[in-house]
Amino acid sequence: MSSMPSPAPARASAPLVVDPALFDPSAIAPDTRAVNASIIKALGAVPDRWVFPMAMLRKLRLEGKGPFPLSPESPYAKSIEIEGPRGPIPLRLLTPPTPARGVYLHLHGGGWCLGSARENDGLNHRFVERTGFAVVSVDYRLAPEHPYPAGPDDCEAAALWLLREGPARFGTDRFAIGGESAGANLSVATLLRLRDRHGLTPFRAANLNAGAYDLGLTPSARNWGDEPLVLNTRDINVFVGHYLREGGDVAASDISPLHADLKGLPPALFTIGTRDALLDDTLFMAPRWLAAGNGAELAVYPGGCHVFVGFPGSLADQALARVHAFIGTC
């Protein structure tokens, strides 16, 4: 493969410290409480969404008729298609007006069933503006129509395309990878596939936000219950059921990367809120990442809901500033 990326610069490892004060309800800021209350109110007013086909839910979200507003379309964005093992893969490219300082391969969230690159234009536009990186967001195939391993197959193909075409297209071989929720899961799966199937470790950093790393369910996911704060236990089980509709071992590293050999992966920033059903996934994964010899930073935010960076508020601003700084120094 030509134009191989330069190796990531070494980062000094540091102990992961978790301050118990972050988990005290008194640490939650008033505006964070207000955001959470509005989310619970909005989702509590929605009838059982799982009676509707996923395709219908996707359509409503893209039309701005979901429970949360659709961000404006980024003027930086354009869509292309690349070839993949299962057919064409749509990519949404957000390119800064000045030469790109790097390229961020973004894998969106949505439980492997929902979500799209377009729905992430708000976050990705802000990412471009604050980091100077271009963003390549992947519209990978979604379950239940395309269950595992279709999604990770597409993400692997998109990563290989970026390594092959990225230097010429974007003028840089400085690459980072990341995503939210299921997108963080797929980001780690992609890193493992590149390492194990292709002998490649091309990404300089991983931005892992509220990831689902154990599809057998960690204690926080299993014990969360019914509270509709973006994601609850039933939602997780529905998503996993659709994703693994044609089978798959929940302890396999390609499905649950918490169980993987994590050696040789890039420095990662793990972002999580204390009011996230997937809290334990991050609290378990970050130390394993560090113990494997990789750089790891753990950022825990009081009261943050699942993927709280997608909602307005001071907590999201604080977390995104740290993400942008982390990527900017990779």
mmCIF file of N, CA, C and O in Angstrom, residues 210-281:
data_model
loop_
_atom_site.group_PDB
_atom_site.id
_atom_site.type_symbol
_atom_site.label_atom_id
_atom_site.label_comp_id
_atom_site.label_asym_id
_atom_site.label_seq_id
_atom_site.Cartn_x
_atom_site.Cartn_y
_atom_site.Cartn_z
ATOM 1 N N ALA A 210 -18.609 7.409 25.006
ATOM 2 C CA ALA A 210 -19.760 6.644 25.490
ATOM 3 C C ALA A 210 -19.911 5.308 24.767
ATOM 4 O O ALA A 210 -21.004 4.920 24.373
ATOM 5 N N GLY A 211 -18.802 4.607 24.604
ATOM 6 C CA GLY A 211 -18.813 3.393 23.811
ATOM 7 C C GLY A 211 -19.525 2.216 24.453
ATOM 8 O O GLY A 211 -19.628 2.097 25.679
ATOM 9 N N ALA A 212 -20.026 1.327 23.588
ATOM 10 C CA ALA A 212 -20.590 0.032 23.995
ATOM 11 C C ALA A 212 -19.521 -1.018 23.705
ATOM 12 O O ALA A 212 -19.316 -1.383 22.560
ATOM 13 N N TYR A 213 -18.852 -1.470 24.749
ATOM 14 C CA TYR A 213 -17.702 -2.353 24.549
ATOM 15 C C TYR A 213 -17.942 -3.794 24.959
ATOM 16 O O TYR A 213 -17.103 -4.644 24.705
ATOM 17 N N ASP A 214 -19.077 -4.063 25.589
ATOM 18 C CA ASP A 214 -19.425 -5.439 25.992
ATOM 19 C C ASP A 214 -20.901 -5.655 25.726
ATOM 20 O O ASP A 214 -21.757 -5.193 26.486
ATOM 21 N N LEU A 215 -21.205 -6.373 24.641
ATOM 22 C CA LEU A 215 -22.598 -6.562 24.262
ATOM 23 C C LEU A 215 -23.303 -7.619 25.104
ATOM 24 O O LEU A 215 -24.503 -7.841 24.954
ATOM 25 N N GLY A 216 -22.542 -8.255 26.010
ATOM 26 C CA GLY A 216 -23.177 -9.075 27.024
ATOM 27 C C GLY A 216 -23.757 -8.246 28.155
ATOM 28 O O GLY A 216 -24.423 -8.788 29.031
ATOM 29 N N LEU A 217 -23.526 -6.938 28.137
ATOM 30 C CA LEU A 217 -23.996 -5.915 29.064
ATOM 31 C C LEU A 217 -23.184 -5.878 30.362
ATOM 32 O O LEU A 217 -23.136 -6.848 31.111
ATOM 33 N N THR A 218 -22.554 -4.744 30.570
ATOM 34 C CA THR A 218 -21.875 -4.470 31.827
ATOM 35 C C THR A 218 -22.920 -4.177 32.910
ATOM 36 O O THR A 218 -24.096 -3.959 32.600
ATOM 37 N N PRO A 219 -22.519 -4.160 34.185
ATOM 38 C CA PRO A 219 -23.514 -3.954 35.251
ATOM 39 C C PRO A 219 -24.332 -2.674 35.105
ATOM 40 O O PRO A 219 -25.551 -2.688 35.347
ATOM 41 N N SER A 220 -23.702 -1.571 34.715
ATOM 42 C CA SER A 220 -24.477 -0.327 34.605
ATOM 43 C C SER A 220 -25.551 -0.434 33.532
ATOM 44 O O SER A 220 -26.662 0.099 33.702
ATOM 45 N N ALA A 221 -25.256 -1.120 32.436
ATOM 46 C CA ALA A 221 -26.245 -1.302 31.376
ATOM 47 C C ALA A 221 -27.348 -2.258 31.815
ATOM 48 O O ALA A 221 -28.542 -2.021 31.590
ATOM 49 N N ARG A 222 -26.959 -3.328 32.451
ATOM 50 C CA ARG A 222 -27.922 -4.350 32.865
ATOM 51 C C ARG A 222 -28.854 -3.834 33.964
ATOM 52 O O ARG A 222 -30.034 -4.204 34.023
ATOM 53 N N ASN A 223 -28.327 -2.969 34.827
ATOM 54 C CA ASN A 223 -29.093 -2.525 35.995
ATOM 55 C C ASN A 223 -29.742 -1.168 35.822
ATOM 56 O O ASN A 223 -30.390 -0.673 36.749
ATOM 57 N N TRP A 224 -29.586 -0.551 34.658
ATOM 58 C CA TRP A 224 -30.103 0.803 34.473
ATOM 59 C C TRP A 224 -31.611 0.861 34.653
ATOM 60 O O TRP A 224 -32.144 1.739 35.326
ATOM 61 N N GLY A 225 -32.332 -0.050 34.007
ATOM 62 C CA GLY A 225 -33.790 -0.051 34.104
ATOM 63 C C GLY A 225 -34.463 0.696 32.974
ATOM 64 O O GLY A 225 -33.940 0.763 31.862
ATOM 65 N N ASP A 226 -35.624 1.296 33.250
ATOM 66 C CA ASP A 226 -36.491 1.837 32.201
ATOM 67 C C ASP A 226 -36.378 3.343 31.993
ATOM 68 O O ASP A 226 -36.997 3.873 31.063
ATOM 69 N N GLU A 227 -35.653 4.045 32.834
ATOM 70 C CA GLU A 227 -35.619 5.500 32.709
ATOM 71 C C GLU A 227 -35.154 5.905 31.309
ATOM 72 O O GLU A 227 -34.068 5.507 30.872
ATOM 73 N N PRO A 228 -35.956 6.706 30.581
ATOM 74 C CA PRO A 228 -35.641 7.015 29.176
ATOM 75 C C PRO A 228 -34.683 8.192 29.026
ATOM 76 O O PRO A 228 -34.985 9.176 28.351
ATOM 77 N N LEU A 229 -33.495 8.104 29.638
ATOM 78 C CA LEU A 229 -32.499 9.157 29.503
ATOM 79 C C LEU A 229 -31.590 8.795 28.332
ATOM 80 O O LEU A 229 -30.467 8.309 28.494
ATOM 81 N N VAL A 230 -32.123 8.985 27.132
ATOM 82 C CA VAL A 230 -31.504 8.662 25.844
ATOM 83 C C VAL A 230 -31.488 7.154 25.604
ATOM 84 O O VAL A 230 -31.977 6.670 24.593
ATOM 85 N N LEU A 231 -30.926 6.389 26.541
ATOM 86 C CA LEU A 231 -30.717 4.957 26.342
ATOM 87 C C LEU A 231 -31.017 4.235 27.647
ATOM 88 O O LEU A 231 -30.521 4.627 28.704
ATOM 89 N N ASN A 232 -31.842 3.166 27.568
ATOM 90 C CA ASN A 232 -32.090 2.362 28.764
ATOM 91 C C ASN A 232 -31.800 0.892 28.467
ATOM 92 O O ASN A 232 -31.385 0.527 27.365
ATOM 93 N N THR A 233 -32.026 0.043 29.463
ATOM 94 C CA THR A 233 -31.650 -1.367 29.331
ATOM 95 C C THR A 233 -32.396 -2.041 28.184
ATOM 96 O O THR A 233 -31.806 -2.808 27.406
ATOM 97 N N ARG A 234 -33.678 -1.746 28.058
ATOM 98 C CA ARG A 234 -34.431 -2.371 26.969
ATOM 99 C C ARG A 234 -33.888 -1.939 25.613
ATOM 100 O O ARG A 234 -33.759 -2.767 24.690
ATOM 101 N N ASP A 235 -33.588 -0.665 25.470
ATOM 102 C CA ASP A 235 -33.035 -0.175 24.203
ATOM 103 C C ASP A 235 -31.773 -0.945 23.824
ATOM 104 O O ASP A 235 -31.589 -1.353 22.668
ATOM 105 N N ILE A 236 -30.882 -1.114 24.802
ATOM 106 C CA ILE A 236 -29.628 -1.813 24.535
ATOM 107 C C ILE A 236 -29.903 -3.232 24.063
ATOM 108 O O ILE A 236 -29.311 -3.704 23.086
ATOM 109 N N ASN A 237 -30.815 -3.914 24.741
ATOM 110 C CA ASN A 237 -31.136 -5.292 24.352
ATOM 111 C C ASN A 237 -31.767 -5.357 22.968
ATOM 112 O O ASN A 237 -31.486 -6.290 22.190
ATOM 113 N N VAL A 238 -32.604 -4.374 22.626
ATOM 114 C CA VAL A 238 -33.201 -4.338 21.281
ATOM 115 C C VAL A 238 -32.104 -4.161 20.233
ATOM 116 O O VAL A 238 -32.059 -4.883 19.221
ATOM 117 N N PHE A 239 -31.218 -3.211 20.462
ATOM 118 C CA PHE A 239 -30.148 -2.958 19.493
ATOM 119 C C PHE A 239 -29.257 -4.186 19.313
ATOM 120 O O PHE A 239 -28.938 -4.578 18.185
ATOM 121 N N VAL A 240 -28.842 -4.774 20.415
ATOM 122 C CA VAL A 240 -27.966 -5.950 20.328
ATOM 123 C C VAL A 240 -28.685 -7.090 19.615
ATOM 124 O O VAL A 240 -28.097 -7.795 18.781
ATOM 125 N N GLY A 241 -29.975 -7.274 19.907
ATOM 126 C CA GLY A 241 -30.741 -8.329 19.251
ATOM 127 C C GLY A 241 -30.802 -8.168 17.751
ATOM 128 O O GLY A 241 -30.666 -9.140 16.995
ATOM 129 N N HIS A 242 -30.981 -6.929 17.296
ATOM 130 C CA HIS A 242 -31.006 -6.678 15.853
ATOM 131 C C HIS A 242 -29.623 -6.847 15.232
ATOM 132 O O HIS A 242 -29.482 -7.435 14.151
ATOM 133 N N TYR A 243 -28.624 -6.315 15.909
ATOM 134 C CA TYR A 243 -27.251 -6.358 15.374
ATOM 135 C C TYR A 243 -26.770 -7.793 15.220
ATOM 136 O O TYR A 243 -26.123 -8.140 14.223
ATOM 137 N N LEU A 244 -27.100 -8.640 16.181
ATOM 138 C CA LEU A 244 -26.650 -10.041 16.165
ATOM 139 C C LEU A 244 -27.765 -10.978 15.723
ATOM 140 O O LEU A 244 -27.831 -12.131 16.141
ATOM 141 N N ARG A 245 -28.633 -10.465 14.861
ATOM 142 C CA ARG A 245 -29.804 -11.233 14.420
ATOM 143 C C ARG A 245 -29.414 -12.548 13.754
ATOM 144 O O ARG A 245 -30.132 -13.553 13.859
ATOM 145 N N GLU A 246 -28.276 -12.563 13.083
ATOM 146 C CA GLU A 246 -27.823 -13.795 12.422
ATOM 147 C C GLU A 246 -26.719 -14.493 13.204
ATOM 148 O O GLU A 246 -26.018 -15.350 12.668
ATOM 149 N N GLY A 247 -26.591 -14.148 14.469
ATOM 150 C CA GLY A 247 -25.635 -14.816 15.339
ATOM 151 C C GLY A 247 -24.384 -14.012 15.576
ATOM 152 O O GLY A 247 -24.122 -13.020 14.910
ATOM 153 N N GLY A 248 -23.620 -14.457 16.548
ATOM 154 C CA GLY A 248 -22.384 -13.782 16.925
ATOM 155 C C GLY A 248 -22.165 -13.952 18.411
ATOM 156 O O GLY A 248 -23.094 -13.831 19.210
ATOM 157 N N ASP A 249 -20.945 -14.241 18.790
ATOM 158 C CA ASP A 249 -20.577 -14.472 20.183
ATOM 159 C C ASP A 249 -20.351 -13.126 20.862
ATOM 160 O O ASP A 249 -19.472 -12.367 20.452
ATOM 161 N N VAL A 250 -21.117 -12.830 21.913
ATOM 162 C CA VAL A 250 -20.974 -11.531 22.570
ATOM 163 C C VAL A 250 -19.627 -11.391 23.265
ATOM 164 O O VAL A 250 -19.251 -10.277 23.668
ATOM 165 N N ALA A 251 -18.885 -12.460 23.411
ATOM 166 C CA ALA A 251 -17.540 -12.378 23.992
ATOM 167 C C ALA A 251 -16.451 -12.280 22.930
ATOM 168 O O ALA A 251 -15.271 -12.191 23.267
ATOM 169 N N ALA A 252 -16.823 -12.301 21.650
ATOM 170 C CA ALA A 252 -15.831 -12.178 20.577
ATOM 171 C C ALA A 252 -15.317 -10.747 20.514
ATOM 172 O O ALA A 252 -16.090 -9.784 20.630
ATOM 173 N N SER A 253 -14.029 -10.583 20.290
ATOM 174 C CA SER A 253 -13.430 -9.252 20.326
ATOM 175 C C SER A 253 -13.960 -8.347 19.218
ATOM 176 O O SER A 253 -13.998 -7.123 19.386
ATOM 177 N N ASP A 254 -14.383 -8.913 18.104
ATOM 178 C CA ASP A 254 -14.915 -8.122 16.997
ATOM 179 C C ASP A 254 -16.282 -7.537 17.333
ATOM 180 O O ASP A 254 -16.719 -6.567 16.724
ATOM 181 N N ILE A 255 -16.953 -8.132 18.305
ATOM 182 C CA ILE A 255 -18.287 -7.703 18.727
ATOM 183 C C ILE A 255 -18.215 -6.930 20.041
ATOM 184 O O ILE A 255 -18.840 -5.876 20.182
ATOM 185 N N SER A 256 -17.471 -7.454 20.985
ATOM 186 C CA SER A 256 -17.300 -6.839 22.306
ATOM 187 C C SER A 256 -15.810 -6.598 22.540
ATOM 188 O O SER A 256 -15.121 -7.432 23.131
ATOM 189 N N PRO A 257 -15.285 -5.473 22.083
ATOM 190 C CA PRO A 257 -13.835 -5.271 22.139
ATOM 191 C C PRO A 257 -13.265 -5.165 23.548
ATOM 192 O O PRO A 257 -12.043 -5.196 23.706
ATOM 193 N N LEU A 258 -14.107 -5.089 24.562
ATOM 194 C CA LEU A 258 -13.600 -5.148 25.930
ATOM 195 C C LEU A 258 -12.824 -6.438 26.169
ATOM 196 O O LEU A 258 -11.907 -6.479 26.992
ATOM 197 N N HIS A 259 -13.171 -7.499 25.431
ATOM 198 C CA HIS A 259 -12.550 -8.817 25.607
ATOM 199 C C HIS A 259 -11.316 -9.015 24.720
ATOM 200 O O HIS A 259 -10.730 -10.097 24.732
ATOM 201 N N ALA A 260 -10.926 -7.994 23.958
ATOM 202 C CA ALA A 260 -9.850 -8.149 22.975
ATOM 203 C C ALA A 260 -8.474 -7.974 23.606
ATOM 204 O O ALA A 260 -8.311 -7.378 24.679
ATOM 205 N N ASP A 261 -7.466 -8.468 22.899
ATOM 206 C CA ASP A 261 -6.081 -8.096 23.141
ATOM 207 C C ASP A 261 -5.911 -6.692 22.552
ATOM 208 O O ASP A 261 -6.034 -6.500 21.341
ATOM 209 N N LEU A 262 -5.638 -5.717 23.386
ATOM 210 C CA LEU A 262 -5.644 -4.320 22.967
ATOM 211 C C LEU A 262 -4.249 -3.755 22.709
ATOM 212 O O LEU A 262 -4.094 -2.547 22.542
ATOM 213 N N LYS A 263 -3.251 -4.612 22.631
ATOM 214 C CA LYS A 263 -1.880 -4.123 22.455
ATOM 215 C C LYS A 263 -1.699 -3.431 21.105
ATOM 216 O O LYS A 263 -2.291 -3.833 20.103
ATOM 217 N N GLY A 264 -0.865 -2.414 21.115
ATOM 218 C CA GLY A 264 -0.488 -1.771 19.866
ATOM 219 C C GLY A 264 -1.524 -0.835 19.288
ATOM 220 O O GLY A 264 -1.469 -0.522 18.095
ATOM 221 N N LEU A 265 -2.447 -0.342 20.105
ATOM 222 C CA LEU A 265 -3.477 0.582 19.619
ATOM 223 C C LEU A 265 -3.090 2.015 19.981
ATOM 224 O O LEU A 265 -2.242 2.253 20.841
ATOM 225 N N PRO A 266 -3.698 2.998 19.340
ATOM 226 C CA PRO A 266 -3.260 4.383 19.538
ATOM 227 C C PRO A 266 -3.731 4.961 20.869
ATOM 228 O O PRO A 266 -4.628 4.409 21.521
ATOM 229 N N PRO A 267 -3.163 6.083 21.270
ATOM 230 C CA PRO A 267 -3.682 6.789 22.439
ATOM 231 C C PRO A 267 -5.169 7.083 22.265
ATOM 232 O O PRO A 267 -5.610 7.437 21.159
ATOM 233 N N ALA A 268 -5.924 6.941 23.340
ATOM 234 C CA ALA A 268 -7.373 7.129 23.263
ATOM 235 C C ALA A 268 -7.855 8.050 24.370
ATOM 236 O O ALA A 268 -7.342 8.005 25.496
ATOM 237 N N LEU A 269 -8.841 8.862 24.030
ATOM 238 C CA LEU A 269 -9.578 9.656 25.004
ATOM 239 C C LEU A 269 -10.944 9.014 25.185
ATOM 240 O O LEU A 269 -11.713 8.899 24.228
ATOM 241 N N PHE A 270 -11.238 8.586 26.401
ATOM 242 C CA PHE A 270 -12.521 7.972 26.741
ATOM 243 C C PHE A 270 -13.380 9.016 27.449
ATOM 244 O O PHE A 270 -13.023 9.497 28.525
ATOM 245 N N THR A 271 -14.517 9.353 26.844
ATOM 246 C CA THR A 271 -15.432 10.350 27.388
ATOM 247 C C THR A 271 -16.719 9.669 27.828
ATOM 248 O O THR A 271 -17.305 8.883 27.069
ATOM 249 N N ILE A 272 -17.187 9.984 29.042
ATOM 250 C CA ILE A 272 -18.407 9.350 29.556
ATOM 251 C C ILE A 272 -19.060 10.269 30.588
ATOM 252 O O ILE A 272 -18.367 11.012 31.290
ATOM 253 N N GLY A 273 -20.369 10.229 30.648
ATOM 254 C CA GLY A 273 -21.114 10.927 31.689
ATOM 255 C C GLY A 273 -21.545 9.961 32.778
ATOM 256 O O GLY A 273 -21.726 8.765 32.528
ATOM 257 N N THR A 274 -21.724 10.480 33.972
ATOM 258 C CA THR A 274 -22.081 9.600 35.097
ATOM 259 C C THR A 274 -23.526 9.138 35.046
ATOM 260 O O THR A 274 -23.898 8.203 35.757
ATOM 261 N N ARG A 275 -24.352 9.766 34.192
ATOM 262 C CA ARG A 275 -25.748 9.348 34.062
ATOM 263 C C ARG A 275 -25.960 8.666 32.713
ATOM 264 O O ARG A 275 -26.930 8.907 32.008
ATOM 265 N N ASP A 276 -25.038 7.787 32.380
ATOM 266 C CA ASP A 276 -25.073 7.040 31.127
ATOM 267 C C ASP A 276 -25.188 5.565 31.460
ATOM 268 O O ASP A 276 -24.417 5.038 32.272
ATOM 269 N N ALA A 277 -26.137 4.881 30.818
ATOM 270 C CA ALA A 277 -26.291 3.440 31.051
ATOM 271 C C ALA A 277 -25.024 2.669 30.684
ATOM 272 O O ALA A 277 -24.795 1.569 31.204
ATOM 273 N N LEU A 278 -24.206 3.223 29.815
ATOM 274 C CA LEU A 278 -22.976 2.552 29.397
ATOM 275 C C LEU A 278 -21.753 3.037 30.189
ATOM 276 O O LEU A 278 -20.615 2.855 29.747
ATOM 277 N N LEU A 279 -21.975 3.591 31.358
ATOM 278 C CA LEU A 279 -20.878 4.087 32.185
ATOM 279 C C LEU A 279 -19.806 3.031 32.428
ATOM 280 O O LEU A 279 -18.611 3.277 32.242
ATOM 281 N N ASP A 280 -20.222 1.837 32.829
ATOM 282 C CA ASP A 280 -19.237 0.806 33.162
ATOM 283 C C ASP A 280 -18.420 0.375 31.951
ATOM 284 O O ASP A 280 -17.260 -0.025 32.103
ATOM 285 N N ASP A 281 -19.007 0.431 30.760
ATOM 286 C CA ASP A 281 -18.247 0.049 29.563
ATOM 287 C C ASP A 281 -16.964 0.868 29.471
ATOM 288 O O ASP A 281 -15.883 0.331 29.194
#
